[in-house]
Coordinates of C-alpha atoms in Angstrom, one line a residue:
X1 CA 1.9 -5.2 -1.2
X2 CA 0.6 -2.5 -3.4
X3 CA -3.3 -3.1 -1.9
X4 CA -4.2 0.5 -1.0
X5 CA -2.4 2.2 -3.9
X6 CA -4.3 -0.7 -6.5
X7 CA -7.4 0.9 -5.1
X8 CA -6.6 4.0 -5.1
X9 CA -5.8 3.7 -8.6
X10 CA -9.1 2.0 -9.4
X11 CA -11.2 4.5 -7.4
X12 CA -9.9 7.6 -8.7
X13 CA -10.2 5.5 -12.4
X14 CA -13.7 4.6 -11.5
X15 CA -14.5 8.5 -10.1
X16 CA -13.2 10.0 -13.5
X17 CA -16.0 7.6 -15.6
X18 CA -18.5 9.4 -13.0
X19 CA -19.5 6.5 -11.0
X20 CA -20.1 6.7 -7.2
X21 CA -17.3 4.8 -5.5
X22 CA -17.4 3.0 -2.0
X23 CA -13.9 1.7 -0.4
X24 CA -12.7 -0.1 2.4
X25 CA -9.1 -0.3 3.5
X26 CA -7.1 -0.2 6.4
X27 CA -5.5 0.5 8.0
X28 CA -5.6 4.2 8.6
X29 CA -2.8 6.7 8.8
X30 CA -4.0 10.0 11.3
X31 CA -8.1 9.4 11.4
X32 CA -10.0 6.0 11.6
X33 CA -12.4 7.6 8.9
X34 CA -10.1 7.0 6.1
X35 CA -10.9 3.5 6.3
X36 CA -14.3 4.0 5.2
X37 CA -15.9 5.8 2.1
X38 CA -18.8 6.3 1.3
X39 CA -19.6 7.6 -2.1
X40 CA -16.3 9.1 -2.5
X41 CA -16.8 11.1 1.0
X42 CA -15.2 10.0 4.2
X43 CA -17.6 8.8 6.2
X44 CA -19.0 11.2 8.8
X45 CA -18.3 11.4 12.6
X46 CA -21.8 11.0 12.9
X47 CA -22.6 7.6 10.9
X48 CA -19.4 6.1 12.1
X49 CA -20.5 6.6 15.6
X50 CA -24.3 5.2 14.6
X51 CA -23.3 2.1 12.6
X52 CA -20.3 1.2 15.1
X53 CA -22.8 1.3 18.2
X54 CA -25.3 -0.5 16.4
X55 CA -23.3 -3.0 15.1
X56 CA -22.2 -3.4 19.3
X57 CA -25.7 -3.6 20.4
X58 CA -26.4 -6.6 17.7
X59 CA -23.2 -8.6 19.1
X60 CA -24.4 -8.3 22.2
X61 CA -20.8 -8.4 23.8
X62 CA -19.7 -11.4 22.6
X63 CA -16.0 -11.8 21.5
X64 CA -15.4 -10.2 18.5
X65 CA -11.9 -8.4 17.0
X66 CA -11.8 -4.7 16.2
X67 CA -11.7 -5.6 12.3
X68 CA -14.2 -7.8 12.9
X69 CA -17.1 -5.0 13.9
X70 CA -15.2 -2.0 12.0
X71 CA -16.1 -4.6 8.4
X72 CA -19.2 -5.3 9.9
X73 CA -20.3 -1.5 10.6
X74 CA -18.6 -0.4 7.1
X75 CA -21.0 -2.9 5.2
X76 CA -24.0 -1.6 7.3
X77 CA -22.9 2.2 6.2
X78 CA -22.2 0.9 2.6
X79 CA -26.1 -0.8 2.6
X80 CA -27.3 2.6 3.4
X81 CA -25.8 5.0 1.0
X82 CA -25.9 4.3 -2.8
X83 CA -23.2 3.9 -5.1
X84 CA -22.2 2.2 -8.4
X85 CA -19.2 0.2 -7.0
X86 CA -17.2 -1.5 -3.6
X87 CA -13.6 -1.3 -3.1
X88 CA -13.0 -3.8 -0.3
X89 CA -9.6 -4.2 0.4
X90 CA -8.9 -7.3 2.8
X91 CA -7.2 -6.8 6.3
X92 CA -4.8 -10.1 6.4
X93 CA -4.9 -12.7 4.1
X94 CA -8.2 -13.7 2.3
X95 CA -9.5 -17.2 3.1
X96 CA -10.7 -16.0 6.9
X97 CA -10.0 -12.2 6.3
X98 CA -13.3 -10.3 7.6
X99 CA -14.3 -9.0 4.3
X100 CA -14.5 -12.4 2.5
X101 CA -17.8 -12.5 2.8
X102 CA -19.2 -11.2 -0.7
X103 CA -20.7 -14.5 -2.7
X104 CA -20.2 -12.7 -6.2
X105 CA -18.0 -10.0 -6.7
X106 CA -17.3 -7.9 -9.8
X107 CA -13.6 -9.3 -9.4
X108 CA -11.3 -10.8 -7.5
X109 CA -7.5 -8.8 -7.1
X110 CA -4.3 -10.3 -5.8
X111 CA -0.9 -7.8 -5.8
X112 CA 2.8 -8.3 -5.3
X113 CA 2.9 -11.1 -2.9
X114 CA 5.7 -11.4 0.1
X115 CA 6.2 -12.1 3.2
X116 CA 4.3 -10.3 6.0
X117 CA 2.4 -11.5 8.9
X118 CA 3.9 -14.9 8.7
X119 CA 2.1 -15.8 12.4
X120 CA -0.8 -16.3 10.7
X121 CA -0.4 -16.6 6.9
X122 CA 2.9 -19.1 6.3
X123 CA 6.3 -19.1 6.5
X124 CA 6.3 -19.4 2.6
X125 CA 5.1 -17.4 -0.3
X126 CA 3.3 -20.4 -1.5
X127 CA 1.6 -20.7 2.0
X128 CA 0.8 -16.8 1.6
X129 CA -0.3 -17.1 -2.0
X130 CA -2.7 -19.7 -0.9
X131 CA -4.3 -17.5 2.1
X132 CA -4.1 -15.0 -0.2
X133 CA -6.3 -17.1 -2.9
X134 CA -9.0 -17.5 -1.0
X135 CA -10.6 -14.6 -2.5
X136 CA -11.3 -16.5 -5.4
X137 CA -14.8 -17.4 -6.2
X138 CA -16.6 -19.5 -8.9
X139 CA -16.9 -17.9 -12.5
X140 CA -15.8 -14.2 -10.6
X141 CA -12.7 -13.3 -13.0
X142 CA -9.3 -13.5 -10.8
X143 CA -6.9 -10.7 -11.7
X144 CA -3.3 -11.5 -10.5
X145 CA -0.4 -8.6 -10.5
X146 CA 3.0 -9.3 -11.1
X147 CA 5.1 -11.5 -8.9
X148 CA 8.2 -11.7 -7.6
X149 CA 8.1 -15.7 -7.5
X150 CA 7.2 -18.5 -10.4
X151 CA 6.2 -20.7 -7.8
X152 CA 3.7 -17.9 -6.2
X153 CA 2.0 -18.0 -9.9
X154 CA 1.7 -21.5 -10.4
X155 CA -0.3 -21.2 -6.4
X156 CA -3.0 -19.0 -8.1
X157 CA -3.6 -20.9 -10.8
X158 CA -3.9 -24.2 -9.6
X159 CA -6.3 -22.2 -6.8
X160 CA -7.9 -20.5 -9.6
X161 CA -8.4 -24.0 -11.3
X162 CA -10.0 -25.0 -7.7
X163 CA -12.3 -22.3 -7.1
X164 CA -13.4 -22.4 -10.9
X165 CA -12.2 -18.7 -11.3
X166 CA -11.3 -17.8 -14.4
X167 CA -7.5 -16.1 -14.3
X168 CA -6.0 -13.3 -15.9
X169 CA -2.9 -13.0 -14.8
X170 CA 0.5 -10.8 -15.6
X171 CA 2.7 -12.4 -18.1
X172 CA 0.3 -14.9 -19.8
X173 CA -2.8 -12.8 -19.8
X174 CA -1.8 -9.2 -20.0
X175 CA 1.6 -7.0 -19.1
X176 CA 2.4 -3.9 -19.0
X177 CA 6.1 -1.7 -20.4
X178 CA 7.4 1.3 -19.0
X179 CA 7.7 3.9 -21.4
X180 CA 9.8 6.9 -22.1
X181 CA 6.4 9.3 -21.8
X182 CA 4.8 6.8 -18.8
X183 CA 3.6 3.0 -19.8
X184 CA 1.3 0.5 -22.2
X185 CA -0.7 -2.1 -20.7
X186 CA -1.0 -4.9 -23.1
X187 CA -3.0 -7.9 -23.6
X188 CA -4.0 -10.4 -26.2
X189 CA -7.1 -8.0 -27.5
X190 CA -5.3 -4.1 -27.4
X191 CA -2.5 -1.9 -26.1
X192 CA -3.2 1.4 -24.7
X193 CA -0.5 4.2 -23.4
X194 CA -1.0 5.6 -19.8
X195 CA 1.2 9.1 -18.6
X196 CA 3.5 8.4 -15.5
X197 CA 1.2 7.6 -12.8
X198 CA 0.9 10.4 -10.0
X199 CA 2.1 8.1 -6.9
X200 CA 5.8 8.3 -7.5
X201 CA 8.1 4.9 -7.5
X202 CA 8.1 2.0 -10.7
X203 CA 6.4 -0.4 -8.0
X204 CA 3.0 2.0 -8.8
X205 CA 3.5 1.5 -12.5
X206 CA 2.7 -2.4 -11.6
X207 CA -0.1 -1.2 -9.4
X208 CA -1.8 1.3 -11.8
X209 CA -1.6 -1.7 -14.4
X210 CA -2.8 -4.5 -12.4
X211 CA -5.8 -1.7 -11.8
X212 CA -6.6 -1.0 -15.3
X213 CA -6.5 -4.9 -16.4
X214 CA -8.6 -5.0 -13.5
X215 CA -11.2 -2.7 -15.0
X216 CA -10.9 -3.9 -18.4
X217 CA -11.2 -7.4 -17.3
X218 CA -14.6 -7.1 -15.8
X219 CA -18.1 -6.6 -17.8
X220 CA -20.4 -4.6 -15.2
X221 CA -19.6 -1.5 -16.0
X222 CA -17.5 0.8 -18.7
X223 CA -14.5 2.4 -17.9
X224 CA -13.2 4.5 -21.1
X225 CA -9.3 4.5 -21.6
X226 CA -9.5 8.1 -21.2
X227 CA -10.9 7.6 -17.9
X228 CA -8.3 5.4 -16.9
X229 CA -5.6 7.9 -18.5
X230 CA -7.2 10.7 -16.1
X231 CA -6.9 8.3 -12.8
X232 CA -3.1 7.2 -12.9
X233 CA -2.4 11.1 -12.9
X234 CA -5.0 12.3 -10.3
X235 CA -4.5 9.1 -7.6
X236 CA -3.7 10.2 -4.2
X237 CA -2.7 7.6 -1.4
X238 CA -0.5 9.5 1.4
X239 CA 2.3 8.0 2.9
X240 CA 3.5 6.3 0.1
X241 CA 6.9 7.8 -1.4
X242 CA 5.1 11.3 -0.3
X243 CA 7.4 14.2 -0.4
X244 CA 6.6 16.6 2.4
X245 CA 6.5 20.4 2.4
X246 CA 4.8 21.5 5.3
X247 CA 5.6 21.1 9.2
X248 CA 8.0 21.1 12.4
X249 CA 10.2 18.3 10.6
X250 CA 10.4 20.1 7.4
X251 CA 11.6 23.5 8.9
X252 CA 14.7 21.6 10.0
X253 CA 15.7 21.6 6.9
X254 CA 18.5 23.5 5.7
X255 CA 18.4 24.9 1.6
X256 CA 18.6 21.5 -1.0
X257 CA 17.2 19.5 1.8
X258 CA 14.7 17.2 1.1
X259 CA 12.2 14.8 3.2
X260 CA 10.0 12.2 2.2
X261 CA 8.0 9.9 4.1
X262 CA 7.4 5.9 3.5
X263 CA 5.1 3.0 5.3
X264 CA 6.9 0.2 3.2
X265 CA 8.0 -2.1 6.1
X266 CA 8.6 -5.2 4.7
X267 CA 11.5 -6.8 2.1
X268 CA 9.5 -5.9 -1.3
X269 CA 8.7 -2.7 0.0
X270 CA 12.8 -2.2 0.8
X271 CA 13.3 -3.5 -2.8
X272 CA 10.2 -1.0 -4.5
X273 CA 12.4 2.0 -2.3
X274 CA 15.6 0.9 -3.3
X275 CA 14.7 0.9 -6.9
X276 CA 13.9 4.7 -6.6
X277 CA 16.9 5.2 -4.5
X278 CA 18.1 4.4 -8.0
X279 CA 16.6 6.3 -9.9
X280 CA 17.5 9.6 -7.7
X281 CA 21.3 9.3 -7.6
X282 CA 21.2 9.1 -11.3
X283 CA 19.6 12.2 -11.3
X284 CA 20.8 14.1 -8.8
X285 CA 23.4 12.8 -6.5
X286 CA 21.7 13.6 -3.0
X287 CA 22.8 11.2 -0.4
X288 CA 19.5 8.9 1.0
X289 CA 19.7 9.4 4.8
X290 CA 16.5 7.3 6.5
X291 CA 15.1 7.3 9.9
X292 CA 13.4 4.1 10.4
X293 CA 10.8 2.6 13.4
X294 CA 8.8 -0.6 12.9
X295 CA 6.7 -2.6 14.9
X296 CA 8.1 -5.7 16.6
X297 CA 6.6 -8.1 14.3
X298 CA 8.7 -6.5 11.2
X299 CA 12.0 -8.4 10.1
X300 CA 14.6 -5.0 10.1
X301 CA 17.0 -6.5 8.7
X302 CA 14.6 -8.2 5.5
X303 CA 13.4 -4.4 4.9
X304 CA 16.6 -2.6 5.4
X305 CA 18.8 -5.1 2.9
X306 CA 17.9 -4.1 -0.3
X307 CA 18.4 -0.5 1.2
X308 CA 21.4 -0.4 2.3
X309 CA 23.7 0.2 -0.9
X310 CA 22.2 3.1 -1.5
X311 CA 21.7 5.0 2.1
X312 CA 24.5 7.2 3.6
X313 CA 23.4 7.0 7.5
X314 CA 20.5 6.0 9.2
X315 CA 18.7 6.6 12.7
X316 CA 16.6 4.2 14.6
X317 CA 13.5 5.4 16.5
X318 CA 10.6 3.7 18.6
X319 CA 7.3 4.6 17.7
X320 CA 6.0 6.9 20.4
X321 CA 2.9 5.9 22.2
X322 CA 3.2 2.3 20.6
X323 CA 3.8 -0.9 22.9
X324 CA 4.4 -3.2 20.0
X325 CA 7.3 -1.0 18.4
X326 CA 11.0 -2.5 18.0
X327 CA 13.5 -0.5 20.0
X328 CA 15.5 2.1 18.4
X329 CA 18.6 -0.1 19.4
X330 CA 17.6 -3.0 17.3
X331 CA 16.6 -1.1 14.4
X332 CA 20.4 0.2 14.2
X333 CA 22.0 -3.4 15.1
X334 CA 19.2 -4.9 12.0
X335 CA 21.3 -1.6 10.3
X336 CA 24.9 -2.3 11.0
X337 CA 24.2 -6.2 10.3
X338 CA 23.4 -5.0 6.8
X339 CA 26.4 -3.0 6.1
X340 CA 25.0 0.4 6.9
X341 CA 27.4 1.5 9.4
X342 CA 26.8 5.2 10.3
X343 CA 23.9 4.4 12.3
X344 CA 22.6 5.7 15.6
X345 CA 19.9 5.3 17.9
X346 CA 17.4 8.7 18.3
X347 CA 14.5 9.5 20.8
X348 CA 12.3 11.3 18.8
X349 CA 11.7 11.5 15.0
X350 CA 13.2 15.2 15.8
X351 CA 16.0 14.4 17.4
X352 CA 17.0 11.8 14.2
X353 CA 16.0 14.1 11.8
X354 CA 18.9 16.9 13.4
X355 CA 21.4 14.7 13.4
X356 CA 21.1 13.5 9.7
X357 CA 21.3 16.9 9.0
X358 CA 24.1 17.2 10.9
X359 CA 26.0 14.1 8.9
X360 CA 25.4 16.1 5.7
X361 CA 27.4 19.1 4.7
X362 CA 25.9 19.4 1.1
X363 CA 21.9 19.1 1.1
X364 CA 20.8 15.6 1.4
X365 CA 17.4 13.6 1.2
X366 CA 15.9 12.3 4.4
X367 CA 13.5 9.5 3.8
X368 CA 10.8 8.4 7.3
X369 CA 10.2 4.7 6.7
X370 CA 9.2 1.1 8.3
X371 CA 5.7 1.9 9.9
X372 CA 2.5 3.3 8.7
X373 CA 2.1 3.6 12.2
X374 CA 5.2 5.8 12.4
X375 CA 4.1 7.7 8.8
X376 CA 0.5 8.4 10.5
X377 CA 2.1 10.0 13.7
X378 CA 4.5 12.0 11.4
X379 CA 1.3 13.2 8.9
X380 CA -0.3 14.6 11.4
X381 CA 1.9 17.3 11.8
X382 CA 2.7 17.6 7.9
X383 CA 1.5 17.4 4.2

C-alpha cells in the first residue's frame, strides 16, 4: 500500500529540484495514459499508439499479458525521450513483477506491506514481504517504509542481507514524528521539518517520509530540503481521500453535505480510512456514510472491519461494466457481519448515494470506496 502516492510524492519532490521526471504506475483510474509519463507529460495518444504497435509487431503474437507489453512499450517510450530520473512502480509483487528488470537502480522502495493478491503472492505477510523483496539488488540501497508487522521487517533484512543490499529502514535507520505544524523526518545524520503533506490522511505522512528518506538516501542526484518541503504540499494523486466538488453525484447533495471518494480496498487501507474517520468526528461530528463496490478477489469483510465503528450506514454496489465485481448483496452481508447494520443493497452509485442522503436528516459525509476501478468510473464524471 501507499505505491502510487510514494511516487507521487517523490516525483513532484524531484520536479520542484528541476529535474525531468519519468513514472510508471498502474493501474489507471479514467485514461490508460496516466500510467505512463514522460518527462512529466502524459504520454501522447500518438506515442502510445506507436510504441504499443511496435512492441506487438516484435512479439510477433506470442503469449504475452497486458502488463507484460504495456512495461515493455513504456520502457521503449522512456529510451526515447530524455529525462533525469525513472519512477517504476511494480504491478504485483517484485521478484517476477514485469518491471524487475533494471540491473542497477538508483534505489530500491518497499511501503506498508499487507495482504493483497494472495493467489499469487502468499497467504502471509512474510510470504508477501519476500515477493515483495525481490526488488532488491546488490550494493542498490533498499529503503523500507514502516510496517505493520515485526516479522515483515526481519523478512527484508534477512533478504537485504541476501541480495547484498544495503537497508535503511524505518525505525533503526530513519523515522519520522507528526508534528503540530506537519512532521520531522529523522535519521542518525539530521532532522528536518516538512508542512502537512497535500494528500490528506496520517497514512501519507508515512508515505511522504518513506519518499524523502528515499531521496536523501541515494547519491545520484541532489534534492535540497526545500525542494522536498515544496513537494509534500504540491503532490497530487486522485482518488485517494479526494474530496469532490464537481459533478451529477455532487449535486445530490443537500447544504453541509460532503462526498469524498477512496480506492483503498484492502484491511490497511480500511485501517489508513478509519484513522481519518477519527480524526473528522473530533472535529466536526458529521456521520461517515460509505458506498462500497470491490472486485471479487477483495476480502469485504477484512476492508470494511476496521471501518465499521465509525460509519452510520452503508450501500453496496456492483461495479458497472465489470465481470469480476462482488455483488452488491455480498458487499452488505461482508457489512452486517461486521456490525454495520443499516446497510442496503443499491443499483447504481446514484441510486446509493440518494438513499444515504435520505438516512441523514443533519448534513452528513458520504465517502465512495473499495475499487479504484469503481473510483475511475466515478472520476470521470467529477473532480
Amino acid at each position: 500500500n501507499g505505491k502510487g502516492s510514494t511516487i507521487a510524492f517523490m516525483r513532484a519532490m524531484l520536479e520542484a529540484a528541476g529535474l525531468k521526471v519519468h513514472a510508471y504506475t498502474s493501474p489507471h483510474l479514467v485514461s490508460f495514459h496516466e500510467r505512463i509519463r514522460l518527462a512529466g507529460e502524459l504520454i501522447s495518444e500518438n506515442t502510445l499508439c506507436s510504441v504499443l504497435l511496435e512492441c506487438e509487431h516484435v512479439n510477433a503474437q506470442a503469449p504475452v499479458t497486458l502488463f507484460e507489453i504495456t512495461t515493455a512499450a513504456a520502457f521503449l517510450a522512456f529510451s526515447r525521450i530524455p529525462a533525469d530520473v525513472l519512477l517504476l512502480e511494480t504491478g504485483l509483487g517484485g521478484r517476477l513483477d514485469a518491471t524487475n528488470i533494471v540491473p542497477n537502480p538508483i534505489a530500491s522502495v518497499i511501503t506498508r506491506i499487507s495482504y493483497d493478491h494472495r493467489d499469487f503472492l502468499g497467504d502471509t505477510l512474510e510470504q508477501i514481504a519476500g515477493e515483495k523483496a525481490g526488488i532488491f539488488k546488490k550494493n542498490v540501497p533498499a529503503i523500507i517504509g514502516p510496517q505493520y508487522s515485526d516479522d515483515v521487517s526481519k523478512t527484508f533484512i534477512e533478504k537485504s542481507k541476501i541480495a547484498d543490499a544495503p537497508i535503511f529502514a524505518h525505525g533503526p535507520d530513519w523515522s519520522y514524528a507528526i508534528t503540530e505544524h506537519g512532521f520531522d523526518v529523522l535519521d542518525k545524520n539530521s532532522k528536518h521539518s516538512f508542512p502537512i503533506p497535500n494528500l490528506l490522511g496520517e497514512h501519507q505522512v508515512a508515505n511522504a517520509a518513506t519518499a524523502i528518506a528515499t531521496l536523501k538516501k541515494q547519491t545520484r542526484f541532489e534534492v535540497s530540503v526545500d525542494a522536498m518541503q515544496r513537494g509534500v504540499q504540491h503532490a497530487v494523486w486522485p482518488a485517494r481521500l479526494q474530496r469532490l466538488t464537481d459533478g451529477p453525484l455532487v449535486e445530490l447533495l443537500p447544504d453541509g453535505f460532503e462526498l469524498w471518494l477512496d480506492g483503498g480496498h484492502n484491511d490497511s487501507a480500511g485501517e489508513a480510512l478509519a484513522m481519518q474517520a477519527k480524526h473528522w468526528a473530533i472535529n466536526d461530528h458529521k456521520p461517515l456514510c460509505v458506498v462500497v463496490g470491490m472486485l471479487g478477489s477483495k476480502h469485504a469483510a477484512e476492508f470494511l472491519a476496521p471501518l465499521a465503528p465509525h460509519i452510520s450506514a452503508l450501500a453496496g454496489i456492483a461495479i458497472a461494466d465489470e465481470p469480476k465485481s462482488q455483488t452488491s448483496s455480498a458487499i452488505v452481508d461482508a457489512a452486517i457481519k461486521t456490525g454495520i447494520p443499516t446497510s442496503k443493497s443499491h443499483d447504481s452509485a446514484h441510486e446509493a448515494v440518494g438513499w444515504l442522503i435520505s438516512q441523514n436528516a443533519k448534513p452528513a459525509r458520504i465517502l465512495i470506496t473499495g475499487s479504484l476501478y469503481l473510483a475511475g468510473q466515478i472520476l470521470k464524471q467529477h473532480k
